[in-house]
Amino acid sequence: MNQIIHVRVGHLKDAANFFEDRLGMPVEDVMLKENEMCLRIKADDATEILLSEQHNRRQTSQIVILTSDCLENYCRLKARGVCFKKGPAYFDRGLCAVFSDPFGNDYTLLEERTYSEI
Amino acid sequence: MKLVKELSNKNKIVVENTCEAAYSQENAACTLKFVFKGSEECSLGKRKLSIYPDTFAIFNEGSSFTSRIESITPVNTFSISFSQKFVNDFHQNFCNSPEQLLDGKNVPAAPLFLESLYPFAGDMRFNVLHLKNKIDNGQVDEMLINEYMHHCLLNYYKIYQKEYVEKIDQLSFSKTKTREEILRRLTLAKEFISSNYNQKITLEDIANQACLSVNHLLRTFKEAYQQSPYQFLMQVRLTRAKNLLQTTAYPLHEIVSLIGFECTSSFIRLFKTTYHVTPLKFRKSSLN
């Protein structure tokens, strides 16, 4: 089942520009409630991000996007002008890099690696 | 089939799939050599380094070695050569803080690495597999390839720290020079075991290769690696057996013979004790 991450942004139009033009991720308009316009983004195979200008309890500013190749996505996004807060770095679960959107939310690109044998 | 990809900064990648090869090489750049299938035998002076899929070798710039491949089935090799400038830039970045780099403070040029076999596992394995995959698919983005190569060097520095620098500290001799010399000789012992794992080798053979007495070898080997030479030999045999179980259809008794075991039942017992699964169940789960 897909995981849905709720993220608050300042302006949907600016957010759409960032996700589409800078990250190269298609966005889709959706109505969350009667009066709440949102943008839906398919971040990875198991994650959807819902961007909204309105505040709600489920929102987070720390988003994890799974990738099969962190270095490839890091280079691709850097070439598109994305500034990384933290370049690719190793930790016990694998390799990750962190960038922010214009509204201060942090996105962690995570390539999970299994180091144990058998 | 041989593919050579040279980047504009003189970094180079060579992929080869061959049953037969023999060449001598004066290494123009620091090189990491990997084998994904089969084995490649390199000679460095009198030393023989056999590279298998669970190990990789490093050769420094200016080093001379010969390489030989002789196999019924194709051997798949992969080598990465770093230009001197790339290695020096990396070394500066690795050794200096951002502030020191801005101050223009220089550290000495990159050191000569201990030319030997190292375990091909962990992040090095993940990154090299990604890089190989990109090269196999005709990737031409130099920025991406250089990023992978930067991370391969980073991974190598960590492996070097773990396999060499930390091991020196584990030896109980008071003089640094003595510890370095002992570890250099223990490295020869490990190389000999890894390269002759399928032969009948004795402790005397290993000690002779390392220019140590048997007692000295046993004591210092255990100090540095927390296992005896025999335990290391068994570990190498089991790792190679795992690789053969995963990548070939050879019957078990043939694998047992190829890795230097004489008795199939004692191999099965050791495999099960170590990995908590029988060899055939392991092969079946690998296929799935």
CSV table of C-alpha atoms in Angstrom, one decimal:
chain,number,residue,atom,x,y,z
A,1,MET,CA,0.0,0.0,0.0
A,2,ASN,CA,1.2,3.5,-0.8
A,3,GLN,CA,2.4,5.7,1.9
A,4,ILE,CA,1.0,9.3,1.8
A,5,ILE,CA,3.1,12.1,3.2
A,6,HIS,CA,1.4,15.5,3.8
A,7,VAL,CA,3.6,18.5,3.3
A,8,ARG,CA,2.7,22.2,3.8
A,9,VAL,CA,3.9,24.7,1.2
A,10,GLY,CA,3.6,28.5,0.9
A,11,HIS,CA,2.1,28.6,-2.5
A,12,LEU,CA,0.9,25.7,-4.6
A,13,LYS,CA,2.0,27.4,-7.8
A,14,ASP,CA,5.6,27.9,-6.6
A,15,ALA,CA,5.6,24.3,-5.3
A,16,ALA,CA,4.3,23.0,-8.7
A,17,ASN,CA,7.1,24.9,-10.4
A,18,PHE,CA,9.7,23.5,-8.0
A,19,PHE,CA,8.6,19.9,-8.4
A,20,GLU,CA,7.9,19.9,-12.1
A,21,ASP,CA,10.7,22.2,-13.4
A,22,ARG,CA,13.4,21.7,-10.9
A,23,LEU,CA,12.9,18.1,-9.8
A,24,GLY,CA,11.3,16.8,-13.0
A,25,MET,CA,8.4,15.2,-11.0
A,26,PRO,CA,4.9,15.4,-12.6
A,27,VAL,CA,2.3,17.0,-10.3
A,28,GLU,CA,-1.4,16.4,-10.3
A,29,ASP,CA,-4.1,18.7,-9.0
A,30,VAL,CA,-6.5,17.1,-6.4
A,31,MET,CA,-9.2,18.3,-4.1
A,32,LEU,CA,-8.5,17.0,-0.6
A,33,LYS,CA,-11.6,18.4,1.0
A,34,GLU,CA,-14.3,20.6,-0.4
A,35,ASN,CA,-12.2,23.7,-0.1
A,36,GLU,CA,-8.7,22.3,0.1
A,37,MET,CA,-6.8,22.2,-3.2
A,38,CYS,CA,-3.7,20.0,-3.1
A,39,LEU,CA,-0.9,18.8,-5.4
A,40,ARG,CA,-0.2,15.1,-5.6
A,41,ILE,CA,3.3,13.8,-6.5
A,42,LYS,CA,4.4,10.3,-6.9
A,43,ALA,CA,7.8,10.4,-5.1
A,44,ASP,CA,8.8,6.8,-5.5
A,45,ASP,CA,7.2,3.4,-5.9
A,46,ALA,CA,5.7,3.4,-2.4
A,47,THR,CA,5.3,7.1,-1.6
A,48,GLU,CA,2.9,9.8,-2.6
A,49,ILE,CA,3.3,13.4,-1.4
A,50,LEU,CA,0.3,15.7,-0.9
A,51,LEU,CA,1.2,19.4,-0.9
A,52,SER,CA,-1.2,21.8,0.6
A,53,GLU,CA,-1.2,25.5,1.6
A,54,GLN,CA,-3.5,24.7,4.5
A,55,HIS,CA,-2.2,23.5,7.8
A,56,ASN,CA,-3.2,20.0,9.1
A,57,ARG,CA,-2.0,17.7,11.9
A,58,ARG,CA,-0.6,15.0,9.6
A,59,GLN,CA,1.9,17.3,7.9
A,60,THR,CA,5.7,16.8,8.2
A,61,SER,CA,8.7,18.8,7.0
A,62,GLN,CA,11.0,15.8,6.9
A,63,ILE,CA,10.3,13.6,3.9
A,64,VAL,CA,12.1,10.5,2.9
A,65,ILE,CA,12.1,9.5,-0.8
A,66,LEU,CA,13.4,6.0,-1.6
A,67,THR,CA,15.7,5.6,-4.5
A,68,SER,CA,17.6,2.6,-6.1
A,69,ASP,CA,20.6,4.8,-6.9
A,70,CYS,CA,21.2,7.8,-4.7
A,71,LEU,CA,24.3,9.0,-6.6
A,72,GLU,CA,22.5,8.9,-9.9
A,73,ASN,CA,19.6,11.0,-8.6
A,74,TYR,CA,21.9,13.4,-6.7
A,75,CYS,CA,23.8,14.1,-10.0
A,76,ARG,CA,20.6,14.4,-12.0
A,77,LEU,CA,19.0,16.9,-9.5
A,78,LYS,CA,22.3,18.8,-9.2
A,79,ALA,CA,22.4,19.2,-12.9
A,80,ARG,CA,18.8,20.6,-12.8
A,81,GLY,CA,20.0,23.3,-10.3
A,82,VAL,CA,18.8,21.7,-7.0
A,83,CYS,CA,21.0,22.8,-4.0
A,84,PHE,CA,21.7,20.0,-1.6
A,85,LYS,CA,21.9,20.7,2.2
A,86,LYS,CA,23.9,17.5,2.6
A,87,GLY,CA,25.8,15.7,-0.2
A,88,PRO,CA,25.7,11.9,-0.4
A,89,ALA,CA,26.8,10.4,2.9
A,90,TYR,CA,26.9,6.9,4.3
A,91,PHE,CA,25.1,5.7,7.4
A,92,ASP,CA,24.1,2.3,8.7
A,93,ARG,CA,21.0,1.9,6.4
A,94,GLY,CA,22.7,3.0,3.2
A,95,LEU,CA,23.4,6.2,1.4
A,96,CYS,CA,21.5,9.4,1.6
A,97,ALA,CA,21.5,13.1,0.4
A,98,VAL,CA,19.3,15.9,1.6
A,99,PHE,CA,17.8,18.9,-0.3
A,100,SER,CA,15.1,21.4,0.6
A,101,ASP,CA,12.2,22.9,-1.2
A,102,PRO,CA,11.6,26.8,-1.2
A,103,PHE,CA,9.4,26.4,1.9
A,104,GLY,CA,11.9,24.9,4.2
A,105,ASN,CA,10.9,21.2,4.0
A,106,ASP,CA,13.7,18.7,3.9
A,107,TYR,CA,13.7,15.8,1.4
A,108,THR,CA,16.1,12.9,2.1
A,109,LEU,CA,17.0,10.8,-0.9
A,110,LEU,CA,17.6,7.4,0.6
A,111,GLU,CA,19.2,4.4,-1.1
A,112,GLU,CA,18.7,1.5,1.4
A,113,ARG,CA,21.5,-1.0,1.4
A,114,THR,CA,21.6,-4.4,3.0
A,115,TYR,CA,25.1,-5.1,4.2
A,116,SER,CA,24.5,-8.4,6.0
A,117,GLU,CA,25.4,-11.6,4.1
A,118,ILE,CA,23.0,-14.5,3.5
B,1,MET,CA,35.0,-8.2,-25.8
B,2,LYS,CA,36.8,-5.2,-24.4
B,3,LEU,CA,35.4,-1.8,-23.7
B,4,VAL,CA,37.7,1.1,-22.7
B,5,LYS,CA,36.1,4.4,-21.6
B,6,GLU,CA,38.5,7.3,-21.0
B,7,LEU,CA,37.0,10.5,-19.5
B,8,SER,CA,38.2,14.0,-20.2
B,9,ASN,CA,40.0,14.2,-16.9
B,10,LYS,CA,42.0,11.0,-17.8
B,11,ASN,CA,40.1,8.7,-15.5
B,12,LYS,CA,39.6,5.4,-17.2
B,13,ILE,CA,37.3,2.4,-17.0
B,14,VAL,CA,38.0,-1.0,-18.7
B,15,VAL,CA,35.5,-3.7,-19.0
B,16,GLU,CA,36.5,-7.1,-20.4
B,17,ASN,CA,34.9,-10.4,-21.0
B,18,THR,CA,37.4,-13.0,-22.1
B,19,CYS,CA,38.5,-16.6,-21.7
B,20,GLU,CA,42.2,-15.9,-22.4
B,21,ALA,CA,44.4,-12.9,-21.7
B,22,ALA,CA,48.0,-12.3,-20.8
B,23,TYR,CA,49.7,-8.9,-20.6
B,24,SER,CA,52.3,-7.0,-18.7
B,25,GLN,CA,51.5,-3.5,-17.7
B,26,GLU,CA,53.4,-0.5,-16.3
B,27,ASN,CA,50.5,1.0,-14.4
B,28,ALA,CA,50.1,4.7,-15.6
B,29,ALA,CA,47.5,5.5,-12.9
B,30,CYS,CA,46.3,4.2,-9.6
B,31,THR,CA,44.0,1.3,-10.5
B,32,LEU,CA,41.4,-0.8,-8.8
B,33,LYS,CA,40.8,-4.2,-10.4
B,34,PHE,CA,37.6,-6.3,-9.9
B,35,VAL,CA,36.4,-9.6,-11.2
B,36,PHE,CA,32.7,-10.3,-11.4
B,37,LYS,CA,32.9,-13.8,-12.8
B,38,GLY,CA,35.8,-16.2,-12.8
B,39,SER,CA,39.3,-15.2,-11.6
B,40,GLU,CA,42.2,-13.2,-12.8
B,41,GLU,CA,45.8,-13.9,-11.7
B,42,CYS,CA,48.1,-10.9,-11.3
B,43,SER,CA,51.8,-11.1,-10.6
B,44,LEU,CA,53.5,-8.3,-8.8
B,45,GLY,CA,57.1,-9.2,-8.6
B,46,LYS,CA,57.2,-12.6,-7.0
B,47,ARG,CA,53.8,-12.2,-5.5
B,48,LYS,CA,50.7,-13.8,-7.0
B,49,LEU,CA,47.4,-12.1,-6.4
B,50,SER,CA,44.4,-14.0,-7.6
B,51,ILE,CA,41.3,-11.7,-7.9
B,52,TYR,CA,38.0,-13.4,-7.3
B,53,PRO,CA,34.5,-11.9,-7.1
B,54,ASP,CA,34.8,-11.4,-3.3
B,55,THR,CA,38.1,-9.5,-3.5
B,56,PHE,CA,39.6,-6.6,-5.4
B,57,ALA,CA,43.2,-5.4,-5.9
B,58,ILE,CA,44.8,-2.0,-6.0
B,59,PHE,CA,47.9,-1.1,-8.0
B,60,ASN,CA,49.7,2.2,-7.5
B,61,GLU,CA,50.7,4.5,-10.3
B,62,GLY,CA,54.0,3.4,-11.8
B,63,SER,CA,53.7,-0.2,-10.5
B,64,SER,CA,54.5,-3.0,-12.9
B,65,PHE,CA,52.4,-6.2,-12.9
B,66,THR,CA,51.4,-9.0,-15.2
B,67,SER,CA,47.9,-10.3,-15.6
B,68,ARG,CA,46.7,-13.7,-16.9
B,69,ILE,CA,43.3,-15.1,-17.5
B,70,GLU,CA,42.8,-18.7,-18.6
B,71,SER,CA,39.3,-20.1,-18.3
B,72,ILE,CA,36.8,-22.3,-20.2
B,73,THR,CA,34.0,-19.9,-19.4
B,74,PRO,CA,34.4,-16.1,-20.0
B,75,VAL,CA,35.9,-14.1,-17.1
B,76,ASN,CA,34.3,-10.8,-16.5
B,77,THR,CA,36.8,-8.1,-15.3
B,78,PHE,CA,36.3,-4.5,-14.5
B,79,SER,CA,39.0,-1.9,-13.7
B,80,ILE,CA,39.0,1.7,-12.7
B,81,SER,CA,42.0,3.9,-13.1
B,82,PHE,CA,42.2,7.3,-11.5
B,83,SER,CA,44.3,10.1,-12.9
B,84,GLN,CA,47.0,11.4,-10.5
B,85,LYS,CA,45.2,14.8,-10.3
B,86,PHE,CA,41.9,13.2,-9.4
B,87,VAL,CA,43.5,11.2,-6.6
B,88,ASN,CA,45.4,14.2,-5.3
B,89,ASP,CA,42.3,16.4,-5.3
B,90,PHE,CA,40.4,13.7,-3.5
B,91,HIS,CA,43.2,13.4,-0.9
B,92,GLN,CA,43.2,17.1,-0.3
B,93,ASN,CA,39.4,17.1,0.2
B,94,PHE,CA,39.5,14.0,2.4
B,95,CYS,CA,42.3,15.3,4.7
B,96,ASN,CA,41.3,19.0,5.0
B,97,SER,CA,38.3,20.6,6.5
B,98,PRO,CA,36.4,23.1,4.3
B,99,GLU,CA,38.0,26.0,6.2
B,100,GLN,CA,41.5,24.6,5.6
B,101,LEU,CA,40.7,24.1,1.9
B,102,LEU,CA,39.6,27.8,1.7
B,103,ASP,CA,42.8,28.9,3.4
B,104,GLY,CA,44.7,27.1,0.7
B,105,LYS,CA,46.4,24.8,3.1
B,106,ASN,CA,47.9,21.8,1.3
B,107,VAL,CA,48.5,18.4,2.6
B,108,PRO,CA,51.1,16.1,1.0
B,109,ALA,CA,50.2,14.3,-2.2
B,110,ALA,CA,48.2,11.1,-1.9
B,111,PRO,CA,50.1,8.2,-0.3
B,112,LEU,CA,51.2,5.0,-2.0
B,113,PHE,CA,48.6,2.4,-1.0
B,114,LEU,CA,49.4,-1.1,0.1
B,115,GLU,CA,49.1,-3.1,-3.1
B,116,SER,CA,47.2,-6.1,-2.1
B,117,LEU,CA,43.8,-7.9,-2.1
B,118,TYR,CA,41.0,-6.3,-0.2
B,119,PRO,CA,37.4,-7.6,0.5
B,120,PHE,CA,35.0,-6.5,-2.1
B,121,ALA,CA,31.9,-5.9,0.0
B,122,GLY,CA,29.7,-3.2,1.5
B,123,ASP,CA,29.5,0.2,-0.1
B,124,MET,CA,32.4,-0.4,-2.5
B,125,ARG,CA,30.4,-3.3,-3.9
B,126,PHE,CA,27.2,-1.3,-4.2
B,127,ASN,CA,28.9,1.6,-5.9
B,128,VAL,CA,31.0,-0.4,-8.3
B,129,LEU,CA,27.9,-2.5,-9.3
B,130,HIS,CA,26.0,0.8,-10.0
B,131,LEU,CA,29.0,2.1,-12.1
B,132,LYS,CA,29.3,-1.2,-14.0
B,133,ASN,CA,25.6,-1.2,-14.7
B,134,LYS,CA,25.8,2.4,-16.1
B,135,ILE,CA,28.9,1.5,-18.3
B,136,ASP,CA,27.2,-1.7,-19.6
B,137,ASN,CA,24.2,0.5,-20.5
B,138,GLY,CA,26.3,3.0,-22.4
B,139,GLN,CA,26.1,5.8,-19.8
B,140,VAL,CA,28.1,8.8,-21.1
B,141,ASP,CA,27.4,11.4,-18.3
B,142,GLU,CA,30.9,12.2,-17.1
B,143,MET,CA,29.7,14.0,-14.1
B,144,LEU,CA,27.9,10.9,-12.9
B,145,ILE,CA,30.7,8.6,-13.7
B,146,ASN,CA,33.2,10.8,-11.8
B,147,GLU,CA,30.8,10.9,-8.9
B,148,TYR,CA,30.8,7.1,-8.7
B,149,MET,CA,34.6,7.1,-9.0
B,150,HIS,CA,34.9,9.7,-6.2
B,151,HIS,CA,32.8,7.4,-4.0
B,152,CYS,CA,34.9,4.4,-5.0
B,153,LEU,CA,38.0,6.2,-3.7
B,154,LEU,CA,36.1,7.2,-0.6
B,155,ASN,CA,35.1,3.6,0.0
B,156,TYR,CA,38.7,2.5,-0.7
B,157,TYR,CA,40.0,4.9,1.9
B,158,LYS,CA,37.6,3.5,4.5
B,159,ILE,CA,38.6,-0.1,3.6
B,160,TYR,CA,42.3,0.8,3.8
B,161,GLN,CA,41.7,2.4,7.2
B,162,LYS,CA,40.0,-0.8,8.4
B,163,GLU,CA,42.2,-3.4,6.8
B,164,TYR,CA,45.5,-1.7,7.3
B,165,VAL,CA,45.7,1.3,9.6
B,166,GLU,CA,43.5,-0.3,12.3
B,167,LYS,CA,45.2,-3.7,12.1
B,168,ILE,CA,48.6,-2.0,12.7
B,169,ASP,CA,47.2,-0.6,15.9
B,170,GLN,CA,46.0,-4.1,17.0
B,171,LEU,CA,49.5,-5.6,16.9
B,172,SER,CA,51.2,-5.6,20.3
B,173,PHE,CA,54.7,-4.5,19.3
B,174,SER,CA,55.8,-1.2,20.7
B,175,LYS,CA,57.7,0.2,17.7
B,176,THR,CA,55.6,1.4,14.8
B,177,LYS,CA,58.1,0.3,12.2
B,178,THR,CA,57.9,-3.3,13.6
B,179,ARG,CA,54.1,-3.3,13.5
B,180,GLU,CA,54.1,-2.0,9.9
B,181,GLU,CA,56.6,-4.7,8.9
B,182,ILE,CA,54.7,-7.5,10.6
B,183,LEU,CA,51.4,-6.4,9.0
B,184,ARG,CA,53.1,-6.2,5.6
B,185,ARG,CA,54.2,-9.9,6.1
B,186,LEU,CA,50.8,-10.9,7.4
B,187,THR,CA,49.3,-9.3,4.3
B,188,LEU,CA,51.5,-11.7,2.2
B,189,ALA,CA,50.1,-14.6,4.2
B,190,LYS,CA,46.5,-13.5,3.6
B,191,GLU,CA,47.2,-13.0,-0.1
B,192,PHE,CA,48.8,-16.5,-0.3
B,193,ILE,CA,45.8,-18.1,1.4
B,194,SER,CA,43.3,-16.2,-0.7
B,195,SER,CA,45.1,-17.1,-4.0
B,196,ASN,CA,45.8,-20.7,-3.1
B,197,TYR,CA,42.6,-21.5,-1.2
B,198,ASN,CA,41.9,-24.5,-3.4
B,199,GLN,CA,45.3,-26.2,-2.9
B,200,LYS,CA,46.6,-28.3,-0.1
B,201,ILE,CA,48.4,-25.6,1.8
B,202,THR,CA,50.2,-26.0,5.2
B,203,LEU,CA,51.0,-23.6,7.9
B,204,GLU,CA,54.6,-24.0,6.9
B,205,ASP,CA,53.8,-22.9,3.4
B,206,ILE,CA,52.0,-19.8,4.6
B,207,ALA,CA,54.7,-19.0,7.1
B,208,ASN,CA,57.4,-19.3,4.4
B,209,GLN,CA,55.5,-16.9,2.1
B,210,ALA,CA,55.2,-14.4,4.9
B,211,CYS,CA,58.9,-14.8,6.1
B,212,LEU,CA,57.7,-15.6,9.6
B,213,SER,CA,58.1,-18.6,11.8
B,214,VAL,CA,55.0,-20.7,12.3
B,215,ASN,CA,54.6,-19.6,15.9
B,216,HIS,CA,55.1,-16.0,15.1
B,217,LEU,CA,52.6,-16.2,12.2
B,218,LEU,CA,49.9,-17.9,14.4
B,219,ARG,CA,50.3,-15.3,17.2
B,220,THR,CA,50.4,-12.2,15.1
B,221,PHE,CA,47.8,-13.3,12.6
B,222,LYS,CA,45.3,-13.8,15.4
B,223,GLU,CA,46.3,-10.5,17.0
B,224,ALA,CA,45.7,-8.6,13.7
B,225,TYR,CA,42.6,-10.4,12.3
B,226,GLN,CA,41.1,-12.1,15.4
B,227,GLN,CA,41.1,-15.4,13.6
B,228,SER,CA,43.7,-18.1,12.8
B,229,PRO,CA,45.1,-18.6,9.3
B,230,TYR,CA,43.1,-21.9,9.2
B,231,GLN,CA,39.9,-20.1,10.1
B,232,PHE,CA,40.6,-17.5,7.4
B,233,LEU,CA,41.2,-20.3,4.9
B,234,MET,CA,37.9,-21.8,5.7
B,235,GLN,CA,36.2,-18.4,5.4
B,236,VAL,CA,37.7,-17.9,2.0
B,237,ARG,CA,36.6,-21.4,0.9
B,238,LEU,CA,33.0,-20.9,2.1
B,239,THR,CA,32.8,-17.5,0.4
B,240,ARG,CA,34.0,-18.9,-2.9
B,241,ALA,CA,31.6,-21.9,-2.5
B,242,LYS,CA,28.7,-19.5,-2.0
B,243,ASN,CA,29.7,-17.6,-5.1
B,244,LEU,CA,29.8,-20.9,-7.1
B,245,LEU,CA,26.5,-22.0,-5.7
B,246,GLN,CA,24.9,-18.7,-6.8
B,247,THR,CA,26.5,-18.3,-10.2
B,248,THR,CA,27.0,-21.8,-11.6
B,249,ALA,CA,25.0,-25.0,-12.0
B,250,TYR,CA,28.0,-27.2,-10.9
B,251,PRO,CA,26.9,-30.2,-8.7
B,252,LEU,CA,27.8,-29.8,-5.1
B,253,HIS,CA,30.5,-32.5,-5.1
B,254,GLU,CA,32.3,-30.6,-7.9
B,255,ILE,CA,32.1,-27.3,-6.0
B,256,VAL,CA,33.4,-29.1,-2.9
B,257,SER,CA,36.4,-30.3,-4.9
B,258,LEU,CA,36.9,-26.9,-6.6
B,259,ILE,CA,37.3,-25.1,-3.3
B,260,GLY,CA,39.8,-27.6,-2.0
B,261,PHE,CA,37.6,-29.6,0.3
B,262,GLU,CA,38.0,-33.4,0.3
B,263,CYS,CA,34.8,-34.5,2.0
B,264,THR,CA,31.4,-33.3,0.9
B,265,SER,CA,29.7,-34.1,4.2
B,266,SER,CA,32.2,-32.1,6.3
B,267,PHE,CA,31.7,-29.2,3.9
B,268,ILE,CA,27.9,-29.3,4.3
B,269,ARG,CA,28.3,-29.5,8.1
B,270,LEU,CA,30.7,-26.4,8.1
B,271,PHE,CA,28.5,-24.5,5.7
B,272,LYS,CA,25.4,-25.1,7.8
B,273,THR,CA,27.1,-24.3,11.0
B,274,THR,CA,28.4,-21.0,9.6
B,275,TYR,CA,25.4,-19.8,7.6
B,276,HIS,CA,22.5,-21.7,9.3
B,277,VAL,CA,21.4,-23.1,5.9
B,278,THR,CA,22.5,-26.1,3.8
B,279,PRO,CA,24.4,-25.4,0.6
B,280,LEU,CA,21.5,-26.6,-1.6
B,281,LYS,CA,18.9,-24.6,0.3
B,282,PHE,CA,21.1,-21.6,-0.1
B,283,ARG,CA,21.4,-22.2,-3.9
B,284,LYS,CA,17.6,-22.6,-4.1
B,285,SER,CA,16.9,-19.4,-2.2
B,286,SER,CA,19.5,-17.5,-4.4
B,287,LEU,CA,17.7,-18.7,-7.5
B,288,ASN,CA,14.4,-17.3,-6.1
